[in-house]
GROMACS .gro file of C-alpha atoms in nm:
model
  144
    1MET     CA    1  -5.546  -3.620  -1.237
    2LEU     CA    2  -5.378  -3.673  -0.902
    3LYS     CA    3  -5.107  -3.420  -0.828
    4THR     CA    4  -4.815  -3.499  -0.605
    5PRO     CA    5  -4.767  -3.218  -0.353
    6ARG     CA    6  -4.448  -3.023  -0.406
    7PRO     CA    7  -4.212  -3.039  -0.107
    8ARG     CA    8  -4.199  -2.719   0.087
    9ALA     CA    9  -3.884  -2.523   0.138
   10PHE     CA   10  -3.718  -2.545   0.476
   11VAL     CA   11  -3.554  -2.240   0.634
   12ALA     CA   12  -3.369  -2.209   0.966
   13ARG     CA   13  -3.144  -1.947   1.124
   14LEU     CA   14  -2.855  -2.078   1.329
   15ASP     CA   15  -2.585  -1.916   1.537
   16SER     CA   16  -2.275  -1.831   1.339
   17ARG     CA   17  -2.058  -2.084   1.519
   18VAL     CA   18  -1.883  -2.387   1.375
   19GLU     CA   19  -2.037  -2.598   1.655
   20PHE     CA   20  -2.373  -2.554   1.479
   21THR     CA   21  -2.258  -2.735   1.164
   22PRO     CA   22  -2.382  -3.074   1.295
   23LEU     CA   23  -2.721  -2.918   1.371
   24ALA     CA   24  -2.745  -2.786   1.014
   25ARG     CA   25  -2.673  -3.137   0.882
   26TYR     CA   26  -2.927  -3.285   1.124
   27LEU     CA   27  -3.195  -3.045   0.998
   28LEU     CA   28  -3.113  -3.145   0.642
   29ARG     CA   29  -3.145  -3.516   0.729
   30ALA     CA   30  -3.484  -3.446   0.892
   31TYR     CA   31  -3.600  -3.256   0.581
   32LEU     CA   32  -3.482  -3.533   0.349
   33SER     CA   33  -3.647  -3.804   0.561
   34GLY     CA   34  -3.982  -3.651   0.468
   35LEU     CA   35  -3.919  -3.688   0.095
   36PRO     CA   36  -3.998  -4.011  -0.091
   37SER     CA   37  -3.646  -4.030  -0.239
   38GLY     CA   38  -3.467  -3.811   0.014
   39ASP     CA   39  -3.211  -4.078   0.094
   40ARG     CA   40  -3.078  -4.047  -0.262
   41TYR     CA   41  -2.951  -3.695  -0.183
   42ARG     CA   42  -2.839  -3.747   0.176
   43ASP     CA   43  -2.468  -3.832   0.163
   44THR     CA   44  -2.363  -3.570  -0.091
   45ALA     CA   45  -2.600  -3.305   0.045
   46GLU     CA   46  -2.478  -3.345   0.404
   47LEU     CA   47  -2.116  -3.312   0.297
   48LEU     CA   48  -2.184  -3.003   0.085
   49LEU     CA   49  -2.400  -2.835   0.348
   50GLY     CA   50  -2.134  -2.896   0.612
   51GLU     CA   51  -1.869  -2.735   0.393
   52LEU     CA   52  -2.085  -2.437   0.300
   53PHE     CA   53  -2.196  -2.376   0.659
   54ALA     CA   54  -1.843  -2.402   0.799
   55ASN     CA   55  -1.715  -2.165   0.528
   56ALA     CA   56  -1.985  -1.912   0.614
   57VAL     CA   57  -1.882  -1.924   0.981
   58ARG     CA   58  -1.508  -1.903   0.917
   59HIS     CA   59  -1.493  -1.658   0.629
   60ALA     CA   60  -1.788  -1.421   0.658
   61ASP     CA   61  -1.674  -1.074   0.752
   62ALA     CA   62  -1.994  -1.015   0.949
   63PRO     CA   63  -2.040  -0.935   1.319
   64ASP     CA   64  -2.031  -1.241   1.544
   65ASP     CA   65  -2.392  -1.193   1.653
   66CYS     CA   66  -2.524  -1.241   1.297
   67HIS     CA   67  -2.696  -1.566   1.214
   68ILE     CA   68  -2.645  -1.803   0.925
   69GLU     CA   69  -2.956  -1.908   0.740
   70VAL     CA   70  -2.987  -2.248   0.573
   71ARG     CA   71  -3.249  -2.326   0.311
   72PHE     CA   72  -3.339  -2.654   0.146
   73THR     CA   73  -3.586  -2.719  -0.132
   74VAL     CA   74  -3.638  -2.964  -0.415
   75THR     CA   75  -3.667  -2.807  -0.759
   76GLY     CA   76  -3.751  -3.058  -1.030
   77SER     CA   77  -3.538  -3.356  -0.935
   78ARG     CA   78  -3.259  -3.149  -0.778
   79LEU     CA   79  -3.206  -3.058  -0.414
   80ARG     CA   80  -3.112  -2.693  -0.375
   81LEU     CA   81  -2.904  -2.601  -0.071
   82GLU     CA   82  -2.851  -2.238   0.026
   83VAL     CA   83  -2.637  -2.091   0.303
   84HIS     CA   84  -2.694  -1.721   0.372
   85ASP     CA   85  -2.462  -1.497   0.572
   86ALA     CA   86  -2.422  -1.123   0.629
   87GLY     CA   87  -2.065  -1.111   0.498
   88SER     CA   88  -1.960  -0.933   0.181
   89GLY     CA   89  -1.674  -1.164   0.076
   90ARG     CA   90  -1.720  -1.409  -0.208
   91PRO     CA   91  -1.608  -1.771  -0.206
   92SER     CA   92  -1.325  -1.865  -0.440
   93LEU     CA   93  -1.164  -2.194  -0.530
   94LEU     CA   94  -0.814  -2.230  -0.389
   95VAL     CA   95  -0.543  -2.479  -0.457
   96ALA     CA   96  -0.436  -2.619  -0.122
   97ALA     CA   97  -0.085  -2.748  -0.069
   98PRO     CA   98  -0.063  -3.118   0.025
   99ASP     CA   99   0.020  -3.034   0.388
  100ASP     CA  100  -0.252  -2.765   0.430
  101GLU     CA  101  -0.514  -2.857   0.689
  102HIS     CA  102  -0.786  -2.639   0.528
  103GLY     CA  103  -0.874  -2.502   0.188
  104ARG     CA  104  -1.040  -2.795   0.011
  105GLY     CA  105  -1.406  -2.735   0.097
  106LEU     CA  106  -1.502  -2.550  -0.218
  107LEU     CA  107  -1.311  -2.802  -0.427
  108LEU     CA  108  -1.547  -3.067  -0.286
  109VAL     CA  109  -1.847  -2.847  -0.358
  110ASN     CA  110  -1.721  -2.786  -0.711
  111GLU     CA  111  -1.672  -3.158  -0.775
  112LEU     CA  112  -1.984  -3.298  -0.606
  113ALA     CA  113  -2.250  -3.037  -0.680
  114GLU     CA  114  -2.418  -3.040  -1.017
  115ARG     CA  115  -2.380  -2.661  -1.011
  116TRP     CA  116  -2.308  -2.401  -0.745
  117GLY     CA  117  -2.275  -2.028  -0.717
  118CYS     CA  118  -2.299  -1.718  -0.506
  119ALA     CA  119  -2.545  -1.427  -0.518
  120ASN     CA  120  -2.635  -1.114  -0.323
  121ARG     CA  121  -2.908  -1.155  -0.067
  122PRO     CA  122  -3.233  -0.974  -0.133
  123GLY     CA  123  -3.225  -0.648   0.061
  124GLY     CA  124  -2.856  -0.597  -0.005
  125ILE     CA  125  -2.704  -0.734   0.317
  126GLY     CA  126  -2.471  -1.027   0.266
  127LYS     CA  127  -2.475  -1.311   0.020
  128PHE     CA  128  -2.583  -1.669  -0.019
  129VAL     CA  129  -2.399  -1.965  -0.164
  130TRP     CA  130  -2.613  -2.226  -0.332
  131ALA     CA  131  -2.553  -2.575  -0.464
  132LEU     CA  132  -2.768  -2.813  -0.667
  133VAL     CA  133  -2.745  -3.178  -0.575
  134ALA     CA  134  -2.856  -3.449  -0.817
  135PRO     CA  135  -3.002  -3.765  -0.666
  136ALA     CA  136  -2.775  -4.065  -0.649
  137PRO     CA  137  -2.883  -4.346  -0.880
  138GLY     CA  138  -3.151  -4.561  -0.725
  139PRO     CA  139  -3.174  -4.938  -0.737
  140ALA     CA  140  -3.243  -5.078  -1.080
  141LEU     CA  141  -3.599  -5.187  -1.141
  142VAL     CA  142  -3.633  -5.556  -1.213
  143THR     CA  143  -3.897  -5.644  -1.467
  144ALA     CA  144  -4.012  -5.992  -1.554
   0.00000   0.00000   0.00000
């Protein structure tokens, strides 16, 4: 029986600066381009990763010289995104006022991810926020 190789996990450490958010999304696009159905995750995954990375930069109570680690892997048919930081604070859903310029990122994550959560990092320093992304429906198969 022919086995399909399981996609490997991707891990990168980036500077904890909001200017690195586009690089994190670029790395995700590159990872997804190597998957047979990677394009089915791309739009939602890029949006969620951008929100999680920017939140880690803005809200982590860690020293500025700490890095943010991004991880991507496919588990079953779901793409798992993780964003690790050295901060101790936990993300929480907020209700933003209509004229607020920020505060809606986790609402997007909550609505678009199949599931998401936060856990302590192994080793006890910091946390990681994860999100599972379901593939978008593919084109319907036409049978004769």
